[in-house]
Short mmCIF file of C-alpha atoms in Angstrom, two decimals:
data_model
loop_
_atom_site.label_atom_id
_atom_site.label_comp_id
_atom_site.label_asym_id
_atom_site.label_seq_id
_atom_site.Cartn_x
_atom_site.Cartn_y
_atom_site.Cartn_z
CA MET A 6 -20.35 1.54 19.42
CA LYS A 7 -19.95 4.79 19.48
CA THR A 8 -22.85 6.58 17.55
CA THR A 9 -24.93 10.32 17.81
CA SER A 10 -28.09 10.75 16.30
CA TYR A 11 -29.96 13.59 14.63
CA SER A 12 -33.08 13.74 14.66
CA SER A 13 -35.80 15.58 12.09
CA THR A 14 -39.38 16.64 11.86
CA VAL A 15 -41.60 18.31 9.61
CA SER A 16 -44.97 17.88 10.66
CA SER A 17 -47.25 16.66 13.44
CA THR A 18 -50.16 15.19 11.57
CA SER A 19 -51.40 11.74 12.35
CA ALA A 20 -50.83 10.77 8.93
CA GLU A 21 -47.29 11.56 8.35
CA PRO A 22 -44.61 8.26 9.21
CA ALA A 23 -42.72 8.58 12.38
CA PRO A 24 -39.54 10.84 12.72
CA VAL A 25 -36.64 9.65 11.55
CA ALA A 26 -32.72 10.43 13.85
CA PHE A 27 -29.47 9.90 11.72
CA ALA A 28 -27.18 7.84 13.29
CA VAL A 29 -23.68 8.29 13.32
CA GLU A 30 -21.85 4.85 13.42
CA ARG A 31 -17.77 3.57 12.36
CA TRP A 32 -18.34 0.42 15.13
CA THR A 33 -20.23 -2.21 13.06
CA TRP A 34 -20.64 -5.82 14.18
CA LEU A 35 -19.18 -6.92 11.03
CA SER A 36 -16.12 -4.27 10.72
CA LYS A 37 -15.64 -5.35 14.67
CA PHE A 38 -15.77 -9.62 12.22
CA SER A 39 -13.50 -8.40 10.15
CA VAL A 40 -11.56 -6.94 12.78
CA SER A 41 -11.02 -9.79 14.33
CA ALA A 42 -10.52 -12.45 10.89
CA VAL A 43 -7.56 -10.13 10.23
CA VAL A 44 -6.37 -10.39 13.01
CA ALA A 45 -6.56 -14.20 12.98
CA GLY A 46 -5.58 -14.24 9.36
CA GLN A 47 -2.02 -12.84 10.48
CA VAL A 48 -1.66 -14.85 12.88
CA LEU A 49 -2.58 -17.67 11.29
CA LEU A 50 -0.09 -16.80 8.33
CA ALA A 51 2.45 -16.76 11.74
CA LEU A 52 2.12 -20.19 11.86
CA ALA A 53 2.10 -20.87 8.81
CA PRO A 54 5.24 -22.45 7.50
CA LEU A 55 5.44 -25.24 10.73
CA VAL A 56 2.56 -26.57 8.00
CA LEU A 57 3.61 -25.23 4.41
CA ASP A 58 6.56 -25.80 2.70
CA ALA A 59 9.65 -24.15 0.94
CA GLY A 60 7.82 -23.46 -2.11
CA ALA A 61 5.17 -21.96 -0.87
CA ILE A 62 7.26 -20.07 1.52
CA ASP A 63 8.86 -18.63 -1.58
CA ARG A 64 5.75 -17.91 -2.86
CA LEU A 65 3.84 -16.23 0.50
CA THR A 66 6.62 -13.27 0.83
CA THR A 67 6.44 -12.44 -2.59
CA LEU A 68 2.92 -12.05 -1.82
CA TYR A 69 2.95 -10.00 1.10
CA ILE A 70 6.35 -7.59 -0.43
CA TYR A 71 2.57 -7.51 -2.67
CA GLY A 72 1.16 -6.02 -0.65
CA ILE A 73 3.41 -3.68 0.78
CA LEU A 74 4.35 -1.96 -2.71
CA ALA A 75 -0.33 -1.84 -2.76
CA LEU A 76 -0.93 -0.57 -0.13
CA MET A 77 1.74 2.35 -0.41
CA TRP A 78 0.70 3.42 -3.96
CA ASN A 79 -2.79 3.51 -2.54
CA ALA A 80 -1.94 5.28 0.13
CA LEU A 81 -0.14 8.15 -1.96
CA ALA A 82 -2.72 7.53 -5.01
CA GLY A 83 -6.09 6.94 -3.58
CA TYR A 84 -5.93 9.28 -0.71
CA ALA A 85 -3.70 12.57 -1.81
CA GLY A 86 -4.40 12.60 -5.04
CA LEU A 87 -0.39 12.04 -6.26
CA VAL A 88 -0.16 9.84 -8.75
CA SER A 89 3.68 8.79 -9.16
CA VAL A 90 5.18 6.61 -11.98
CA GLY A 91 8.00 6.79 -10.07
CA HIS A 92 8.03 5.16 -7.08
CA GLN A 93 10.54 2.30 -8.09
CA ALA A 94 12.88 5.14 -7.30
CA PHE A 95 12.33 3.79 -3.60
CA PHE A 96 11.72 0.30 -4.56
CA GLY A 97 14.64 0.38 -5.73
CA LEU A 98 16.92 2.61 -3.20
CA GLY A 99 16.12 -0.09 -0.87
CA ALA A 100 17.74 -2.98 -1.74
CA TYR A 101 20.60 -0.83 -3.42
CA ALA A 102 21.48 0.99 0.98
CA ALA A 103 20.62 -1.69 2.35
CA VAL A 104 23.66 -3.86 -0.20
CA ARG A 105 25.57 -0.74 0.94
CA ILE A 106 25.22 -0.75 4.76
CA ALA A 107 25.20 -4.21 5.09
CA ASP A 108 28.71 -3.98 3.28
CA ALA A 109 29.55 -1.42 5.70
CA GLY A 110 30.09 -5.33 8.26
CA MET A 111 25.73 -4.08 9.61
CA PRO A 112 23.79 -7.32 10.11
CA PRO A 113 21.74 -8.47 6.96
CA TYR A 114 17.86 -8.33 8.12
CA LEU A 115 19.51 -5.49 10.54
CA ALA A 116 20.32 -3.85 7.17
CA LEU A 117 16.99 -4.14 5.65
CA PHE A 118 15.26 -2.08 8.07
CA VAL A 119 17.44 0.90 8.70
CA ALA A 120 18.34 0.89 4.72
CA ALA A 121 14.67 1.15 4.39
CA VAL A 122 14.60 4.17 7.24
CA VAL A 123 17.60 5.96 5.21
CA VAL A 124 15.45 5.61 1.96
CA ALA A 125 13.00 7.59 3.82
CA ALA A 126 15.07 9.94 5.49
CA ALA A 127 16.50 11.21 1.88
CA ALA A 128 12.24 11.26 1.15
CA ILE A 129 11.55 14.25 2.58
CA PRO A 130 14.52 16.85 1.65
CA LEU A 131 13.70 15.44 -2.04
CA SER A 132 9.67 16.53 -1.07
CA SER A 133 9.78 20.16 -0.82
CA PHE A 134 10.94 20.87 -4.32
CA MET A 135 8.79 17.30 -5.66
CA LEU A 136 5.56 18.40 -3.49
CA ARG A 137 5.18 21.74 -5.08
CA LEU A 138 4.39 19.39 -8.31
CA LYS A 139 0.83 19.09 -9.25
CA GLY A 140 -1.29 15.86 -11.33
CA GLY A 141 0.77 15.18 -14.33
CA GLU A 142 3.84 17.39 -13.52
CA PHE A 143 4.37 14.75 -10.15
CA ALA A 144 3.78 12.13 -12.01
CA ILE A 145 6.45 13.05 -14.74
CA GLY A 146 9.08 14.79 -12.20
CA MET A 147 8.49 11.38 -10.22
CA TRP A 148 9.85 9.05 -13.13
CA VAL A 149 13.20 11.58 -13.90
CA VAL A 150 14.34 11.08 -10.35
CA ALA A 151 13.90 7.34 -10.37
CA ALA A 152 15.61 7.55 -13.79
CA LEU A 153 19.07 9.65 -11.97
CA CYS A 154 19.02 7.85 -9.46
CA HIS A 155 19.14 4.48 -10.88
CA LEU A 156 21.89 6.36 -12.79
CA LEU A 157 23.76 7.35 -10.04
CA VAL A 158 23.59 3.73 -8.25
CA ASN A 159 25.00 2.82 -11.86
CA LEU A 160 27.70 4.33 -10.46
CA ASP A 161 29.02 3.28 -8.04
CA GLY A 162 31.95 0.99 -7.41
CA LEU A 163 30.55 -1.64 -6.03
CA VAL A 164 27.50 -2.19 -7.96
CA GLN A 165 29.78 -2.24 -11.43
CA GLY A 166 27.13 -0.35 -13.35
CA GLU A 167 24.27 -2.91 -14.83
CA THR A 168 27.00 -6.38 -13.48
CA GLY A 169 25.23 -5.69 -10.31
CA THR A 170 26.02 -7.46 -6.85
CA SER A 171 25.12 -9.04 -3.91
CA LEU A 172 24.13 -9.46 -0.65
CA ILE A 173 27.28 -11.07 0.43
CA SER A 174 25.92 -11.55 4.34
CA MET A 175 22.85 -12.67 3.73
CA GLN A 176 24.96 -15.13 1.32
CA GLN A 177 26.38 -16.38 4.58
CA VAL A 178 23.04 -17.23 5.97
CA PRO A 179 21.81 -20.94 6.33
CA THR A 180 18.72 -21.76 3.14
CA GLU A 181 16.26 -22.23 5.76
CA THR A 182 17.29 -19.81 7.73
CA ARG A 183 17.05 -17.11 5.88
CA ARG A 184 13.91 -18.35 3.89
CA LEU A 185 11.57 -18.11 7.08
CA ALA A 186 13.52 -14.51 8.53
CA THR A 187 12.30 -13.03 5.40
CA TYR A 188 8.98 -14.73 5.15
CA TRP A 189 8.01 -13.54 8.87
CA PHE A 190 9.92 -10.09 8.12
CA ALA A 191 7.66 -9.07 4.94
CA LEU A 192 4.56 -11.06 6.63
CA ALA A 193 5.52 -7.92 9.52
CA ALA A 194 6.30 -5.39 7.23
CA MET A 195 2.86 -5.55 5.75
CA ALA A 196 0.68 -5.99 8.82
CA GLY A 197 2.21 -3.44 10.53
CA LEU A 198 2.53 -0.69 7.15
CA ALA A 199 -0.82 -1.89 6.40
CA TRP A 200 -2.61 -0.95 10.15
CA CYS A 201 -0.79 2.08 10.44
CA VAL A 202 -2.29 3.30 6.61
CA PHE A 203 -5.92 2.46 8.68
CA GLY A 204 -4.26 4.51 11.68
CA LEU A 205 -3.98 7.36 9.80
CA LEU A 206 -7.02 7.30 8.40
CA ARG A 207 -8.87 6.29 11.34
CA SER A 208 -7.31 10.32 12.31
CA LYS A 209 -7.37 13.51 10.72
CA VAL A 210 -4.61 12.69 8.80
CA GLY A 211 -7.40 10.80 6.95
CA SER A 212 -9.46 13.31 6.19
CA ALA A 213 -7.44 15.90 6.00
CA LEU A 214 -5.33 13.06 2.62
CA GLN A 215 -8.91 12.94 1.56
CA ALA A 216 -9.65 16.22 1.61
CA ILE A 217 -6.96 17.89 -0.30
CA ARG A 218 -6.96 15.36 -2.60
CA ASP A 219 -10.62 16.61 -3.76
CA SER A 220 -9.25 20.24 -3.96
CA GLN A 221 -6.04 21.74 -2.55
CA GLU A 222 -7.33 25.04 -1.85
CA ALA A 223 -10.45 24.18 -0.08
CA ALA A 224 -7.99 22.10 2.22
CA ALA A 225 -6.64 24.65 2.52
CA SER A 226 -9.06 27.56 2.95
CA VAL A 227 -9.75 25.76 5.93
CA GLY A 228 -7.31 25.68 8.36
CA ILE A 229 -5.89 21.97 6.76
CA GLN A 230 -2.10 22.26 6.04
CA VAL A 231 -1.26 20.79 2.86
CA LEU A 232 1.84 20.53 2.41
CA PRO A 233 3.60 18.57 6.01
CA THR A 234 0.26 16.11 5.58
CA LYS A 235 1.38 15.90 2.01
CA ARG A 236 4.77 15.24 3.37
CA LEU A 237 3.90 12.70 5.21
CA ILE A 238 2.03 9.91 3.31
CA PHE A 239 5.03 10.50 1.03
CA VAL A 240 7.21 9.56 3.70
CA LEU A 241 5.40 6.81 4.54
CA SER A 242 4.89 5.62 1.10
CA ALA A 243 9.05 5.75 0.37
CA PHE A 244 9.32 3.98 3.39
CA GLY A 245 7.53 1.47 2.40
CA CYS A 246 8.81 0.80 -1.54
CA ALA A 247 12.21 0.52 -0.03
CA LEU A 248 11.42 -1.82 2.48
CA ALA A 249 9.52 -3.67 -0.80
CA GLY A 250 12.69 -3.97 -2.02
CA ALA A 251 15.14 -4.17 0.27
CA LEU A 252 12.92 -7.78 1.27
CA TRP A 253 13.02 -8.60 -2.82
CA LEU A 254 17.13 -8.64 -1.83
CA ALA A 255 16.62 -10.61 0.65
CA THR A 256 14.75 -13.37 -1.52
CA ALA A 257 17.07 -12.55 -4.92
CA VAL A 258 20.32 -11.42 -2.81
CA THR A 259 21.82 -10.18 -5.17
CA PHE A 260 21.48 -6.79 -6.75
CA GLN A 261 21.65 -5.74 -10.78
CA PRO A 262 20.41 -1.75 -11.13
CA LYS A 263 18.42 -2.42 -13.72
CA THR A 264 16.23 -4.87 -11.60
CA TYR A 265 15.20 -2.72 -9.24
CA PHE A 266 14.77 0.33 -10.70
CA SER A 267 12.87 -0.54 -13.77
CA VAL A 268 9.52 0.80 -14.55
CA GLN A 269 8.01 -2.62 -14.42
CA TRP A 270 7.68 -1.97 -10.38
CA THR A 271 5.33 0.86 -10.65
CA ALA A 272 3.27 -0.65 -13.67
CA TYR A 273 2.69 -3.83 -9.85
CA MET A 274 1.91 -1.45 -8.19
CA LEU A 275 -0.51 0.30 -10.77
CA PHE A 276 -2.90 -2.72 -12.03
CA MET A 277 -2.99 -4.09 -8.47
CA VAL A 278 -4.47 -1.07 -7.10
CA LEU A 279 -6.94 -0.34 -10.20
CA VAL A 280 -8.03 -3.59 -10.51
CA GLY A 281 -8.03 -3.71 -6.25
CA GLY A 282 -9.91 -0.85 -5.95
CA ILE A 283 -7.94 2.60 -6.33
CA GLY A 284 -9.15 4.92 -2.99
CA THR A 285 -10.61 2.37 -0.81
CA TYR A 286 -8.50 0.16 2.34
CA GLU A 287 -9.35 -3.54 0.94
CA GLY A 288 -9.31 -2.60 -3.22
CA PRO A 289 -5.51 -2.66 -2.81
CA ILE A 290 -5.11 -6.15 -0.88
CA ILE A 291 -7.26 -7.36 -3.24
CA GLY A 292 -5.46 -7.03 -6.51
CA ALA A 293 -2.62 -7.81 -5.18
CA ILE A 294 -3.75 -11.44 -5.16
CA LEU A 295 -4.88 -11.09 -7.92
CA PHE A 296 -1.94 -9.97 -9.74
CA PHE A 297 0.20 -12.67 -7.76
CA ALA A 298 -2.42 -15.57 -8.75
CA VAL A 299 -2.13 -13.78 -12.42
CA GLU A 300 1.64 -14.69 -12.55
CA THR A 301 1.79 -17.63 -10.67
CA ALA A 302 -0.65 -19.32 -13.27
CA PHE A 303 0.68 -17.52 -16.13
CA GLY A 304 4.31 -15.91 -15.65
CA ALA A 305 5.88 -17.68 -17.65
CA ALA A 306 4.65 -16.94 -20.56
CA GLY A 307 6.90 -14.25 -20.95
CA VAL A 308 6.13 -10.94 -23.04
CA THR A 309 2.80 -12.53 -24.05
CA TYR A 310 1.34 -12.32 -19.50
CA LEU A 311 3.02 -8.35 -19.75
CA ILE A 312 0.26 -7.89 -22.90
CA GLY A 313 -2.07 -9.61 -20.49
CA LEU A 314 -2.23 -8.12 -18.11
CA GLY A 315 -2.20 -4.81 -19.56
CA LEU A 316 -5.91 -5.48 -21.55
CA VAL A 317 -6.87 -6.69 -18.26
CA ALA A 318 -6.09 -3.33 -16.84
CA VAL A 319 -7.45 -1.23 -19.77
CA LEU A 320 -10.79 -3.77 -19.45
CA PHE A 321 -11.14 -2.68 -15.52
CA ALA A 322 -10.77 0.74 -16.09
CA LEU A 323 -13.20 0.37 -18.73
CA LEU A 324 -15.65 -1.52 -17.58
CA LEU A 325 -14.70 -1.09 -13.62
CA PRO A 326 -13.46 1.70 -13.15
CA LYS A 327 -13.95 1.13 -9.42
CA GLY A 328 -12.38 -2.18 -9.07
CA VAL A 329 -13.72 -4.83 -8.10
CA TRP A 330 -13.79 -4.26 -4.32
CA GLY A 331 -14.88 0.14 -4.93
CA THR A 332 -17.87 -1.77 -7.42
CA ILE A 333 -18.92 -3.87 -4.29
CA GLU A 334 -18.97 -0.98 -1.68
CA CYS A 335 -20.44 2.01 -4.28
CA ARG A 336 -23.17 -0.69 -4.78
CA SER A 337 -23.89 -2.76 -1.57
CA GLY A 338 -22.10 0.45 0.49
CA LEU A 339 -20.01 -2.87 2.71
CA GLN A 340 -17.76 -1.12 5.02
CA LEU A 341 -15.25 -4.15 6.06
CA LEU A 342 -13.15 -2.07 7.90
CA PRO A 343 -13.54 0.61 9.79
CA VAL A 344 -12.13 3.14 7.83
CA GLY A 345 -14.88 5.69 7.44
CA TYR A 346 -18.51 6.61 9.36
CA ARG A 347 -21.27 5.67 8.39
CA LEU A 348 -24.85 7.94 8.32
CA ARG A 349 -28.26 5.08 9.90
CA THR A 350 -31.09 5.28 9.97
CA VAL A 351 -33.63 5.05 12.78
CA ARG A 352 -37.07 5.16 13.25
CA GLN A 353 -38.15 6.61 16.70
CA SER A 354 -42.27 6.96 18.22
CA ARG A 355 -43.80 9.54 18.96
CA MET A 356 -43.26 8.81 22.34
CA ASP A 357 -39.80 10.36 22.49
#
């Protein structure tokens, strides 16, 4: 474990305590155990279809898609301070691009990935305009972008307006093969994006993002390239949400614009991140699991279920503004995954 020590002494009277040293560390025994446990858990999840029934596989696939959405929205809002209420634009565009690319003759699962890449590429020029907006302007601007994308997709003759269309090439894949392939694709996508965010947060980019979130002017004054750094996380979130939309299409097969461009997807992202803990690495995953559990138990209740979600979100905002994991981390100092640094005090003997 790599540490850097800084010692602090006051005076040398015999009645005074020994000098104190401060060790800056990233890896602890707990973080090493946590990372090992996460890797082992991902391996077990990859083997889960060997013992689970079809219904359980489908539900876990849904959970992985929710996990992707929570991770991407938290990366954007929790670490870069870019609160979006229009990220359903990328979710819907990912599904739409997959339909279009597969219709051109590309194999369906390759089309899912290529569609996300295409949407991420489209997010680059879009970022040149959107990232100049701040605060509420950015949030409203993204909502306008989502509404505009919805209208433009409706004009495509292949989609037939709100009637929608299907991913025809996916229907030709045997049901069991499609279920397993989509499961593994969703798991790989969630794990890959989670480790990607983990790596970014441990790099200089992660520190830059958090500095920008706290104050763009102060970040720029110390040499941080604000716009390129924000563009990186914006494009990554666009890619992840587009891939989630394409994966949802693989599970549903049918594509209806009003479903995929619905603001409910951003509402789900907000709920998962706020309940789990915005600005924490573990929080979005915890929020996704809680949301998944609530949806599984009460999803059939219709409007009552949506009202319940809203009430739960309000209660968390009032009583636990840092979310579940944010509150635990704040009160206990517990950090499972080493995305930041910790300051540890070390007593030194006077003989040192």
